[in-house]
Amino acid sequence: MSELPWSHLVTEIPASGLTGERIASEPERRAVGKELELLAIKALAARYRIRPTGGGRYRLTGDVEAEVEQACVVTLEPVPARIAEHFDVEFWPEGEAEPADEGEVEALSAPEIEPIENGRIDVGRIVFEQLAAGLDPFPRMEGATLDHTEAGASDAAGNPFSVLASLPRKT
C-alpha cells in the first residue's frame, strides 16, 4: 500500500463542491507508517475541499496534519515530529493535455495537475504524498552527534591525507 484508500467519484461531487475530513484508522496508520519506514504514526488527519472548475476538471485543496515518530539517524531512538502541510491540486480528465502557455506562469505558483483515474478524485494519494514530503529526511535527536574518530585516535589518523604524508618522497 502506498496510499490511503480515500477517494470520491466525480459523479458524487455536487456543483457547489464537497468538503471532507478524514482521520486515518489504526490499520491505515500502520500501513502508511510501514511504507514510509516510520516507527509510528500516532495521528493522521486531512481536511479538504473538492470543487468543480468546469470542463470536467476539479480542484482539491486542503491540509494534512500528522504526529509521527522517526528513527534518529545517529542513535535510532524515536524522534517525534509534527507534520502540517497544505495541498492544492487540480484533477483533469485522463489524457487531457496541460493548458497552452498563456504568458509566463511561475511553475511553483501553479497548482499541481493530476489525472482523474477511473472517475475518481484520489484524495488519499495526495495526502500520502504530502505526508511523505513533510518528513525530515535526516531526523536527529537533540544533542545527537556523529563522532567520526575512534576513541583514542588522533586527528591526524582521521585525516585521509595523513597516509600520503607518511609515504617517502621521491627526489
Backbone as a printed PyTorch tensor [residue, N CA C, xyz], in Angstrom:
tensor([[[  0.8460,  -1.1870,   0.0000],
         [  0.0000,   0.0000,   0.0000],
         [  0.8840,   1.2400,   0.0000]],

        [[  0.7110,   2.0850,  -0.9670],
         [  1.4950,   3.3100,  -0.9920],
         [  0.6230,   4.5390,  -0.8390]],

        [[ -0.6280,   4.3460,  -0.5540],
         [ -1.5060,   5.4860,  -0.3870],
         [ -2.7230,   5.0950,   0.4440]],

        [[ -3.4260,   6.0880,   0.9070],
         [ -4.6340,   5.8580,   1.6870],
         [ -5.8070,   5.6370,   0.7390]],

        [[ -6.7050,   4.7320,   1.0530],
         [ -7.8220,   4.4280,   0.1460],
         [ -8.9700,   5.4310,   0.2840]],

        [[ -8.6710,   6.7100,   0.1990],
         [ -9.6780,   7.7580,   0.3190],
         [ -9.8820,   8.4000,  -1.0450]],

        [[-11.0640,   8.2520,  -1.6140],
         [-11.3360,   8.8630,  -2.9140],
         [-12.8220,   9.1890,  -3.0230]],

        [[-13.1380,   9.9950,  -4.0290],
         [-14.5220,  10.3830,  -4.2970],
         [-14.7890,  10.2300,  -5.7870]],

        [[-15.9280,   9.6300,  -6.1200],
         [-16.3520,   9.5740,  -7.5150],
         [-16.7390,  10.9830,  -7.9500]],

        [[-16.3330,  11.3850,  -9.1430],
         [-16.6750,  12.7260,  -9.6120],
         [-18.1840,  12.8920,  -9.7630]],

        [[-18.8980,  11.7980, -10.0040],
         [-20.3550,  11.8740, -10.1370],
         [-21.0420,  12.1730,  -8.8000]],

        [[-20.3170,  12.0230,  -7.6920],
         [-20.8820,  12.2940,  -6.3680],
         [-20.5500,  13.7010,  -5.8680]],

        [[-19.7850,  14.4660,  -6.6470],
         [-19.3910,  15.8120,  -6.2220],
         [-20.4030,  16.8060,  -6.7710]],

        [[-21.1340,  17.4890,  -5.8880],
         [-22.1390,  18.4500,  -6.3520],
         [-21.5010,  19.6780,  -6.9980]],

        [[-22.2990,  20.4400,  -7.7210],
         [-21.8060,  21.6430,  -8.4020],
         [-21.2490,  22.6580,  -7.4020]],

        [[-21.7570,  22.6390,  -6.1850],
         [-21.2710,  23.5640,  -5.1490],
         [-19.9790,  23.0800,  -4.4950]],

        [[-19.5630,  21.8610,  -4.8040],
         [-18.3450,  21.2960,  -4.2350],
         [-18.6250,  20.3710,  -3.0730]],

        [[-17.5840,  19.8200,  -2.5320],
         [-17.6850,  18.8430,  -1.4520],
         [-16.5910,  19.1430,  -0.4360]],

        [[-16.9450,  19.1180,   0.8350],
         [-15.9700,  19.3120,   1.9070],
         [-15.8340,  17.9910,   2.6390]],

        [[-14.5990,  17.6290,   2.9740],
         [-14.3830,  16.3520,   3.6520],
         [-13.3440,  16.4600,   4.7420]],

        [[-13.4300,  15.5090,   5.6560],
         [-12.4320,  15.3630,   6.7050],
         [-12.2540,  13.8760,   6.9260]],

        [[-11.0120,  13.4400,   6.9170],
         [-10.7100,  12.0270,   7.1250],
         [ -9.6770,  11.9040,   8.2340]],

        [[ -9.8920,  10.9190,   9.0880],
         [ -8.9380,  10.5900,  10.1380],
         [ -8.5330,   9.1410,   9.9030]],

        [[ -7.2420,   8.9160,   9.7650],
         [ -6.7470,   7.5720,   9.4530],
         [ -6.9950,   6.6290,  10.6190]],

        [[ -7.4580,   5.4290,  10.2790],
         [ -7.6710,   4.3860,  11.2820],
         [ -6.3170,   3.8060,  11.7000]],

        [[ -6.3180,   3.0260,  12.7570],
         [ -5.0760,   2.3820,  13.2220],
         [ -4.4540,   1.5150,  12.1250]],

        [[ -5.2220,   0.6510,  11.4420],
         [ -4.6110,  -0.1480,  10.3570],
         [ -4.0620,   0.7240,   9.2210]],

        [[ -4.7560,   1.8190,   8.8780],
         [ -4.2600,   2.7140,   7.8330],
         [ -2.9550,   3.3850,   8.2730]],

        [[ -2.9030,   3.8450,   9.5310],
         [ -1.6780,   4.4780,  10.0430],
         [ -0.5170,   3.4940,  10.0690]],

        [[ -0.7790,   2.2570,  10.4790],
         [  0.2850,   1.2370,  10.4920],
         [  0.8090,   0.9790,   9.0870]],

        [[ -0.1030,   0.8320,   8.1170],
         [  0.2990,   0.5440,   6.7370],
         [  1.1060,   1.7080,   6.1440]],

        [[  0.6490,   2.9290,   6.3490],
         [  1.3650,   4.0980,   5.8300],
         [  2.7130,   4.2300,   6.5390]],

        [[  2.7360,   4.0090,   7.8530],
         [  3.9860,   4.0740,   8.6110],
         [  5.0020,   3.0590,   8.1190]],

        [[  4.5320,   1.8700,   7.8100],
         [  5.4330,   0.8350,   7.2940],
         [  5.9860,   1.2450,   5.9290]],

        [[  5.1240,   1.7510,   5.0680],
         [  5.5440,   2.1750,   3.7270],
         [  6.5750,   3.3050,   3.7930]],

        [[  6.4200,   4.2220,   4.7500],
         [  7.3270,   5.3650,   4.8800],
         [  8.4730,   5.0990,   5.8510]],

        [[  8.5720,   3.8650,   6.3400],
         [  9.6240,   3.4490,   7.2730],
         [  9.6670,   4.3250,   8.5250]],

        [[  8.4730,   4.5740,   9.0890],
         [  8.3500,   5.3360,  10.3240],
         [  8.2240,   4.3700,  11.4920]],

        [[  8.6300,   4.8090,  12.6660],
         [  8.4410,   3.9740,  13.8530],
         [  6.9660,   3.9300,  14.2300]],

        [[  6.2800,   5.0660,  14.0690],
         [  4.8510,   5.1240,  14.4030],
         [  4.2210,   6.3580,  13.7800]],

        [[  2.9380,   6.2460,  13.5050],
         [  2.1100,   7.4100,  13.1780],
         [  1.0350,   7.4310,  14.2570]],

        [[  1.1140,   8.4060,  15.1350],
         [  0.1770,   8.4890,  16.2560],
         [ -1.1390,   9.1310,  15.8460]],

        [[ -1.0970,  10.0120,  14.8490],
         [ -2.3060,  10.6710,  14.3540],
         [ -2.0780,  11.0850,  12.9040]],

        [[ -3.1320,  10.9980,  12.1080],
         [ -3.0760,  11.4200,  10.7060],
         [ -4.4780,  11.8500,  10.3020]],

        [[ -4.6090,  13.1210,   9.9330],
         [ -5.9140,  13.6530,   9.5550],
         [ -5.7710,  14.5900,   8.3690]],

        [[ -6.8270,  14.6680,   7.5790],
         [ -6.8480,  15.5760,   6.4310],
         [ -8.2010,  16.2780,   6.3880]],

        [[ -8.1420,  17.5580,   6.1010],
         [ -9.3430,  18.3620,   5.8570],
         [ -9.1920,  18.9140,   4.4470]],

        [[-10.2700,  18.8180,   3.6380],
         [-10.1230,  19.2090,   2.2420],
         [-11.4420,  19.6630,   1.6420]],

        [[-11.3120,  20.2720,   0.4710],
         [-12.4710,  20.6940,  -0.3060],
         [-12.1950,  20.3510,  -1.7600]],

        [[-13.1990,  19.7830,  -2.4130],
         [-13.1360,  19.4910,  -3.8500],
         [-14.2330,  20.3160,  -4.5040]],

        [[-13.8540,  21.0760,  -5.5320],
         [-14.8710,  21.8460,  -6.2450],
         [-14.6450,  21.7330,  -7.7470]],

        [[-15.7370,  21.6420,  -8.4950],
         [-15.6180,  21.5960,  -9.9590],
         [-15.1420,  22.9560, -10.4750]],

        [[-14.2890,  22.9220, -11.4960],
         [-13.7980,  24.1730, -12.0870],
         [-14.2180,  24.3060, -13.5490]],

        [[-15.0150,  23.3690, -14.0460],
         [-15.5050,  23.4200, -15.4180],
         [-14.7180,  22.5030, -16.3400]],

        [[-15.3600,  22.0620, -17.3860],
         [-14.7000,  21.2140, -18.3810],
         [-14.2940,  19.8570, -17.8430]],

        [[-15.0030,  19.3590, -16.8280],
         [-14.6740,  18.0540, -16.2540],
         [-13.4750,  18.0890, -15.3270]],

        [[-13.0490,  19.2810, -14.9360],
         [-11.8970,  19.4440, -14.0550],
         [-12.3590,  19.7590, -12.6260]],

        [[-11.4840,  19.4280, -11.6830],
         [-11.7890,  19.6500, -10.2640],
         [-10.5450,  20.1750,  -9.5630]],

        [[-10.7730,  20.9380,  -8.5080],
         [ -9.6560,  21.4490,  -7.7060],
         [ -9.8050,  20.9290,  -6.2840]],

        [[ -8.7250,  20.3060,  -5.7930],
         [ -8.6590,  19.7510,  -4.4430],
         [ -7.7060,  20.6220,  -3.6350]],

        [[ -8.1980,  21.1980,  -2.5520],
         [ -7.3500,  21.9780,  -1.6570],
         [ -7.5710,  21.4670,  -0.2440]],

        [[ -6.5470,  21.5810,   0.5810],
         [ -6.7250,  21.1340,   1.9560],
         [ -5.4330,  21.1150,   2.7340]],

        [[ -5.5210,  20.4870,   3.8940],
         [ -4.3850,  20.3950,   4.8120],
         [ -4.2900,  18.9850,   5.3660]],

        [[ -3.0740,  18.5600,   5.5970],
         [ -2.8250,  17.2770,   6.2610],
         [ -2.0160,  17.5730,   7.5180]],

        [[ -2.3930,  16.9190,   8.6050],
         [ -1.6830,  17.0460,   9.8690],
         [ -1.4010,  15.6490,  10.3980]],

        [[ -0.2050,  15.4850,  10.9540],
         [  0.1720,  14.1740,  11.4760],
         [  1.1460,  14.3190,  12.6320]],

        [[  1.1100,  13.3430,  13.5120],
         [  2.1040,  13.1960,  14.5690],
         [  2.7860,  11.8620,  14.3210]],

        [[  4.0960,  11.9220,  14.0780],
         [  4.8440,  10.7210,  13.7140],
         [  6.0680,  10.5580,  14.6050]],

        [[  6.6360,   9.3680,  14.5720],
         [  7.9180,   9.0960,  15.2120],
         [  8.8290,   8.4950,  14.1540]],

        [[  9.9920,   9.1580,  13.9640],
         [ 11.0070,   8.6690,  13.0390],
         [ 12.1950,   8.1890,  13.8460]],

        [[ 13.0140,   7.3440,  13.2560],
         [ 14.2310,   6.8700,  13.9190],
         [ 15.3370,   7.8960,  13.7280]],

        [[ 16.0080,   8.2420,  14.8160],
         [ 17.1540,   9.1620,  14.7620],
         [ 18.2300,   8.5360,  13.8740]],

        [[ 18.8090,   9.3210,  12.9810],
         [ 19.8330,   8.7950,  12.0750],
         [ 21.1400,   8.4880,  12.7980]],

        [[ 21.2900,   8.9640,  14.0300],
         [ 22.5000,   8.7150,  14.7970],
         [ 22.2970,   7.5860,  15.7940]],

        [[ 21.2230,   7.6740,  16.5980],
         [ 21.0290,   6.7380,  17.7050],
         [ 19.9520,   5.6950,  17.4530]],

        [[ 19.1350,   5.8910,  16.4360],
         [ 17.9800,   5.0500,  16.1080],
         [ 16.8570,   5.1440,  17.1450]],

        [[ 16.9640,   6.0800,  18.0810],
         [ 15.9020,   6.3000,  19.0590],
         [ 14.7600,   7.0700,  18.4010]],

        [[ 13.5370,   6.9570,  18.9500],
         [ 12.3980,   7.6640,  18.3720],
         [ 12.5470,   9.1880,  18.4520]],

        [[ 12.2510,   9.8410,  17.3330],
         [ 12.2440,  11.2950,  17.2600],
         [ 10.8240,  11.7120,  16.8890]],

        [[ 10.0980,  12.3480,  17.8160],
         [  8.7390,  12.7770,  17.4900],
         [  8.7580,  13.9700,  16.5350]],

        [[  7.7700,  14.0260,  15.6540],
         [  7.6600,  15.1430,  14.7130],
         [  6.1850,  15.4270,  14.4560]],

        [[  5.9170,  16.6720,  14.2020],
         [  4.5620,  17.0980,  13.8510],
         [  4.6170,  17.6070,  12.4100]],

        [[  3.7490,  17.0880,  11.5710],
         [  3.6970,  17.4490,  10.1550],
         [  2.4310,  18.2620,   9.9170]],

        [[  2.5620,  19.3750,   9.2260],
         [  1.4190,  20.1980,   8.8270],
         [  1.7160,  20.7010,   7.4220]],

        [[  1.0000,  20.1830,   6.4430],
         [  1.2440,  20.5240,   5.0420],
         [ -0.0690,  20.9380,   4.3750]],

        [[  0.0240,  21.8790,   3.4630],
         [ -1.1240,  22.3330,   2.6690],
         [ -0.9870,  21.7510,   1.2610]],

        [[ -2.1060,  21.4460,   0.6210],
         [ -2.0480,  20.9760,  -0.7650],
         [ -3.0780,  21.7020,  -1.6160]],

        [[ -2.7570,  21.8280,  -2.8940],
         [ -3.6020,  22.4910,  -3.8810],
         [ -3.3370,  21.7840,  -5.2060]],

        [[ -4.2780,  20.9420,  -5.6220],
         [ -4.0820,  20.0830,  -6.7860],
         [ -5.2940,  20.1770,  -7.7030]],

        [[ -5.0450,  20.2320,  -8.9970],
         [ -6.1360,  20.1660,  -9.9660],
         [ -6.1850,  18.7650, -10.5460]],

        [[ -7.3730,  18.2460, -10.7200],
         [ -7.5900,  16.9510, -11.3590],
         [ -8.2890,  17.1980, -12.6900]],

        [[ -7.6870,  16.6750, -13.7510],
         [ -8.2170,  16.8350, -15.0930],
         [ -8.5700,  15.4620, -15.6540]],

        [[ -9.4990,  15.4280, -16.6150],
         [ -9.8300,  14.1420, -17.2410],
         [ -8.5820,  13.4720, -17.7990]],

        [[ -8.5460,  12.1670, -17.6990],
         [ -7.3890,  11.3970, -18.1660],
         [ -7.0950,  11.7000, -19.6240]],

        [[ -5.8010,  11.8960, -19.9330],
         [ -5.3730,  12.1260, -21.3100],
         [ -5.4810,  13.5690, -21.7610]],

        [[ -6.0520,  14.4400, -20.9450],
         [ -6.1690,  15.8440, -21.3400],
         [ -4.8200,  16.5220, -21.1900]],

        [[ -4.4400,  17.2910, -22.1990],
         [ -3.1390,  17.9610, -22.1800],
         [ -3.1520,  19.1290, -21.2070]],

        [[ -1.9660,  19.5420, -20.8040],
         [ -1.8440,  20.7170, -19.9410],
         [ -2.2070,  21.9540, -20.7510]],

        [[ -2.5680,  23.0450, -20.0770],
         [ -3.0100,  24.2380, -20.8060],
         [ -1.8830,  24.8360, -21.6440]],

        [[ -2.2850,  25.5060, -22.7200],
         [ -1.3030,  26.1930, -23.5620],
         [ -0.6830,  27.3140, -22.7410]],

        [[  0.5320,  27.6590, -23.0680],
         [  1.2470,  28.7090, -22.3460],
         [  0.5420,  30.0410, -22.5850]],

        [[ -0.0350,  30.5940, -21.5340],
         [ -0.7090,  31.8880, -21.6190],
         [  0.1720,  32.9250, -20.9520]],

        [[  1.3070,  33.2200, -21.5530],
         [  2.2650,  34.1170, -20.9190],
         [  3.0850,  33.3300, -19.9170]],

        [[  3.8970,  34.0220, -19.1870],
         [  4.7400,  33.3420, -18.2110],
         [  3.9440,  33.0350, -16.9570]],

        [[  3.9650,  31.7940, -16.5520],
         [  3.3360,  31.3640, -15.3110],
         [  4.4370,  30.7630, -14.4630]],

        [[  4.5810,  31.2800, -13.2800],
         [  5.6250,  30.7430, -12.4060],
         [  5.2400,  29.3310, -12.0010]],

        [[  6.1290,  28.3800, -12.2580],
         [  5.8480,  26.9630, -12.0350],
         [  5.4500,  26.6600, -10.6030]],

        [[  6.0930,  27.2740,  -9.6420],
         [  5.7920,  26.9580,  -8.2460],
         [  4.4770,  27.5550,  -7.7700]],

        [[  3.9420,  28.5580,  -8.4620],
         [  2.6800,  29.1490,  -8.0370],
         [  1.4780,  28.4260,  -8.6500]],

        [[  1.6980,  27.6900,  -9.7120],
         [  0.6140,  26.9680, -10.3650],
         [  0.3040,  25.6830,  -9.6010]],

        [[ -0.9730,  25.3220,  -9.5110],
         [ -1.2910,  24.0640,  -8.8200],
         [ -0.7900,  22.8550,  -9.5910]],

        [[ -0.5560,  21.8000,  -8.8630],
         [ -0.1520,  20.5330,  -9.4580],
         [ -1.3450,  19.9810, -10.2410]],

        [[ -1.0840,  19.2910, -11.3360],
         [ -2.1600,  18.7270, -12.1470],
         [ -2.0380,  17.2110, -12.1440]],

        [[ -3.1320,  16.5420, -11.7910],
         [ -3.1950,  15.0810, -11.7210],
         [ -4.3340,  14.5930, -12.6080]],

        [[ -4.2420,  13.3720, -13.1290],
         [ -5.3490,  12.8380, -13.9350],
         [ -6.4800,  12.2860, -13.0560]],

        [[ -7.6840,  12.4190, -13.5520],
         [ -8.8190,  11.7510, -12.9090],
         [ -8.7820,  10.3190, -13.4260]],

        [[ -8.5580,   9.3590, -12.5570],
         [ -8.4530,   7.9660, -12.9690],
         [ -9.6810,   7.1980, -12.5160]],

        [[-10.2790,   6.4670, -13.4330],
         [-11.4710,   5.6640, -13.1610],
         [-12.5900,   6.4980, -12.5500]],

        [[-12.6810,   7.7750, -12.9710],
         [-13.7560,   8.6430, -12.4970],
         [-13.6460,   9.0340, -11.0350]],

        [[-12.4450,   8.9690, -10.4620],
         [-12.2510,   9.2520,  -9.0360],
         [-11.2210,  10.3530,  -8.7950]],

        [[-11.4800,  11.1380,  -7.7590],
         [-10.5090,  12.0920,  -7.2300],
         [ -9.8220,  11.3610,  -6.0810]],

        [[ -8.5350,  11.1020,  -6.2230],
         [ -7.7860,  10.2930,  -5.2640],
         [ -7.1700,  11.1630,  -4.1650]],

        [[ -7.9740,  11.4810,  -3.1620],
         [ -7.5380,  12.3130,  -2.0450],
         [ -6.4520,  11.5930,  -1.2360]],

        [[ -6.6020,  10.3100,  -1.0100],
         [ -5.6520,   9.5450,  -0.2030],
         [ -4.2430,   9.5790,  -0.7290]],

        [[ -4.0870,   9.5030,  -2.0360],
         [ -2.7430,   9.5370,  -2.6290],
         [ -2.0960,  10.8960,  -2.4030]],

        [[ -2.8750,  11.9530,  -2.5350],
         [ -2.3380,  13.3040,  -2.3290],
         [ -1.9390,  13.4900,  -0.8650]],

        [[ -2.7720,  13.0120,   0.0610],
         [ -2.4500,  13.1040,   1.4880],
         [ -1.1760,  12.3200,   1.7900]],

        [[ -1.0530,  11.1140,   1.2490],
         [  0.1430,  10.2920,   1.4390],
         [  1.3910,  11.0320,   0.9420]],

        [[  1.3090,  11.5950,  -0.2700],
         [  2.4500,  12.2960,  -0.8520],
         [  2.8340,  13.5220,  -0.0310]],

        [[  1.8470,  14.2520,   0.4830],
         [  2.1420,  15.4310,   1.2980],
         [  2.7810,  15.0370,   2.6250]],

        [[  2.3010,  13.9550,   3.2140],
         [  2.9020,  13.4540,   4.4510],
         [  4.3560,  13.0690,   4.1930]],

        [[  4.5980,  12.3280,   3.1350],
         [  5.9620,  11.8940,   2.8020],
         [  6.8730,  13.0980,   2.5530]],

        [[  6.3620,  14.1090,   1.8560],
         [  7.1680,  15.2950,   1.5590],
         [  7.4620,  16.1110,   2.8150]],

        [[  6.5950,  16.0390,   3.8070],
         [  6.7810,  16.8120,   5.0250],
         [  7.7140,  16.1950,   6.0440]],

        [[  8.1260,  14.9480,   5.8270],
         [  9.0090,  14.2670,   6.7810],
         [ 10.4330,  14.8040,   6.7020]],

        [[ 11.0970,  14.8460,   7.8400],
         [ 12.5040,  15.2320,   7.8990],
         [ 13.3200,  14.0800,   7.3030]],

        [[ 14.1140,  14.3170,   6.2640],
         [ 14.8760,  13.2210,   5.6610],
         [ 16.0030,  12.7130,   6.5590]],

        [[ 16.4450,  13.5160,   7.5260],
         [ 17.5220,  13.1250,   8.4350],
         [ 17.1490,  13.4960,   9.8700]],

        [[ 16.1670,  12.8060,  10.4460],
         [ 15.7590,  13.1650,  11.8130],
         [ 16.8730,  12.8700,  12.8100]],

        [[ 17.0500,  13.7850,  13.7480],
         [ 18.1160,  13.5980,  14.7260],
         [ 17.6150,  14.0650,  16.0860]],

        [[ 17.8990,  13.2720,  17.1080],
         [ 17.5570,  13.6550,  18.4680],
         [ 18.3820,  14.8760,  18.8600]],

        [[ 17.8340,  15.6950,  19.6960],
         [ 18.5640,  16.8650,  20.1690],
         [ 19.8440,  16.4150,  20.8690]],

        [[ 20.9540,  16.9930,  20.4620],
         [ 22.2460,  16.6690,  21.0690],
         [ 22.9470,  15.4710,  20.4600]],

        [[ 22.2970,  14.7160,  19.5970],
         [ 22.9370,  13.5450,  18.9750],
         [ 23.9170,  14.0170,  17.9120]],

        [[ 25.1470,  13.5210,  17.9860],
         [ 26.1670,  13.8910,  17.0070],
         [ 26.8940,  12.6460,  16.5320]],

        [[ 27.4610,  12.7410,  15.3650],
         [ 28.2850,  11.6560,  14.8300],
         [ 29.7300,  11.9530,  15.1800]],

        [[ 30.4230,  10.9920,  15.7860],
         [ 31.8360,  11.1400,  16.1070],
         [ 32.6020,  10.3190,  15.0880]],

        [[ 33.2880,  10.9960,  14.1920],
         [ 33.9790,  10.3090,  13.0980],
         [ 35.3040,   9.6870,  13.5030]],

        [[ 35.8200,  10.0320,  14.6680],
         [ 37.0910,   9.4540,  15.0980],
         [ 36.8350,   8.3800,  16.1300]],

        [[ 37.6380,   7.3540,  16.0970],
         [ 37.5090,   6.2860,  17.0910],
         [ 38.1120,   6.7640,  18.3980]],

        [[ 37.6780,   6.1610,  19.4730],
         [ 38.1930,   6.5400,  20.7830],
         [ 39.7080,   6.3710,  20.8010]],

        [[ 40.4160,   7.4240,  21.2110],
         [ 41.8710,   7.3670,  21.3160],
         [ 42.5970,   7.6570,  20.0250]],

        [[ 41.8910,   7.7760,  18.9020],
         [ 42.5670,   8.0530,  17.6250],
         [ 42.8970,   9.5340,  17.5460]],

        [[ 44.0270,   9.8500,  16.9730],
         [ 44.4210,  11.2510,  16.8480],
         [ 43.7070,  11.8670,  15.6510]],

        [[ 43.6600,  13.1950,  15.6000],
         [ 43.0420,  13.8790,  14.4730],
         [ 43.7750,  13.5730,  13.1750]],

        [[ 45.0940,  13.4150,  13.2480],
         [ 45.8750,  13.1220,  12.0540],
         [ 45.4910,  11.7750,  11.4720]],

        [[ 45.1810,  10.8080,  12.3450],
         [ 44.8080,   9.4750,  11.8560],
         [ 43.4730,   9.5180,  11.1320]],

        [[ 42.6160,  10.4680,  11.4910],
         [ 41.3150,  10.5880,  10.8380],
         [ 41.3910,  11.3490,   9.5340]],

        [[ 42.5240,  11.9540,   9.2300],
         [ 42.6850,  12.7270,   8.0240],
         [ 43.0470,  11.7840,   6.8740]],

        [[ 42.2900,  11.7830,   5.7770],
         [ 42.5830,  10.8560,   4.6820],
         [ 43.9270,  11.1320,   4.0130]],

        [[ 44.4820,  12.3380,   4.1690],
         [ 45.7620,  12.6660,   3.5540],
         [ 46.9560,  12.3150,   4.4570]],

        [[ 46.6750,  11.8660,   5.6860],
         [ 47.7680,  11.5160,   6.5990],
         [ 48.5710,  10.3380,   6.0510]],

        [[ 47.9470,   9.4530,   5.3200],
         [ 48.6500,   8.3240,   4.7060],
         [ 49.6480,   8.8350,   3.6760]],

        [[ 49.2580,   9.8380,   2.9020],
         [ 50.1590,  10.3950,   1.8900],
         [ 51.3710,  11.0540,   2.5440]],

        [[ 51.1640,  11.6860,   3.6750],
         [ 52.2630,  12.3580,   4.3710],
         [ 53.3060,  11.3590,   4.8590]],

        [[ 52.9110,  10.1300,   5.1260],
         [ 53.8460,   9.1370,   5.6550],
         [ 54.6360,   8.4260,   4.5400]],

        [[ 54.2590,   8.6140,   3.2770],
         [ 54.9820,   7.9880,   2.1670],
         [ 56.3300,   8.6620,   1.9450]],

        [[ 57.3480,   7.8720,   1.5770],
         [ 58.6680,   8.5010,   1.3150],
         [ 58.5760,   9.3660,   0.0570]],

        [[ 59.2970,  10.4880,   0.0940],
         [ 59.2940,  11.4230,  -1.0250],
         [ 60.3420,  10.9930,  -2.0570]],

        [[ 60.0400,  11.1360,  -3.3220],
         [ 60.9930,  10.8760,  -4.3870],
         [ 61.7770,  12.1440,  -4.6440]],

        [[ 63.0290,  11.9940,  -4.8580],
         [ 63.8600,  13.1620,  -5.1290],
         [ 64.2970,  13.2410,  -6.5580]]])
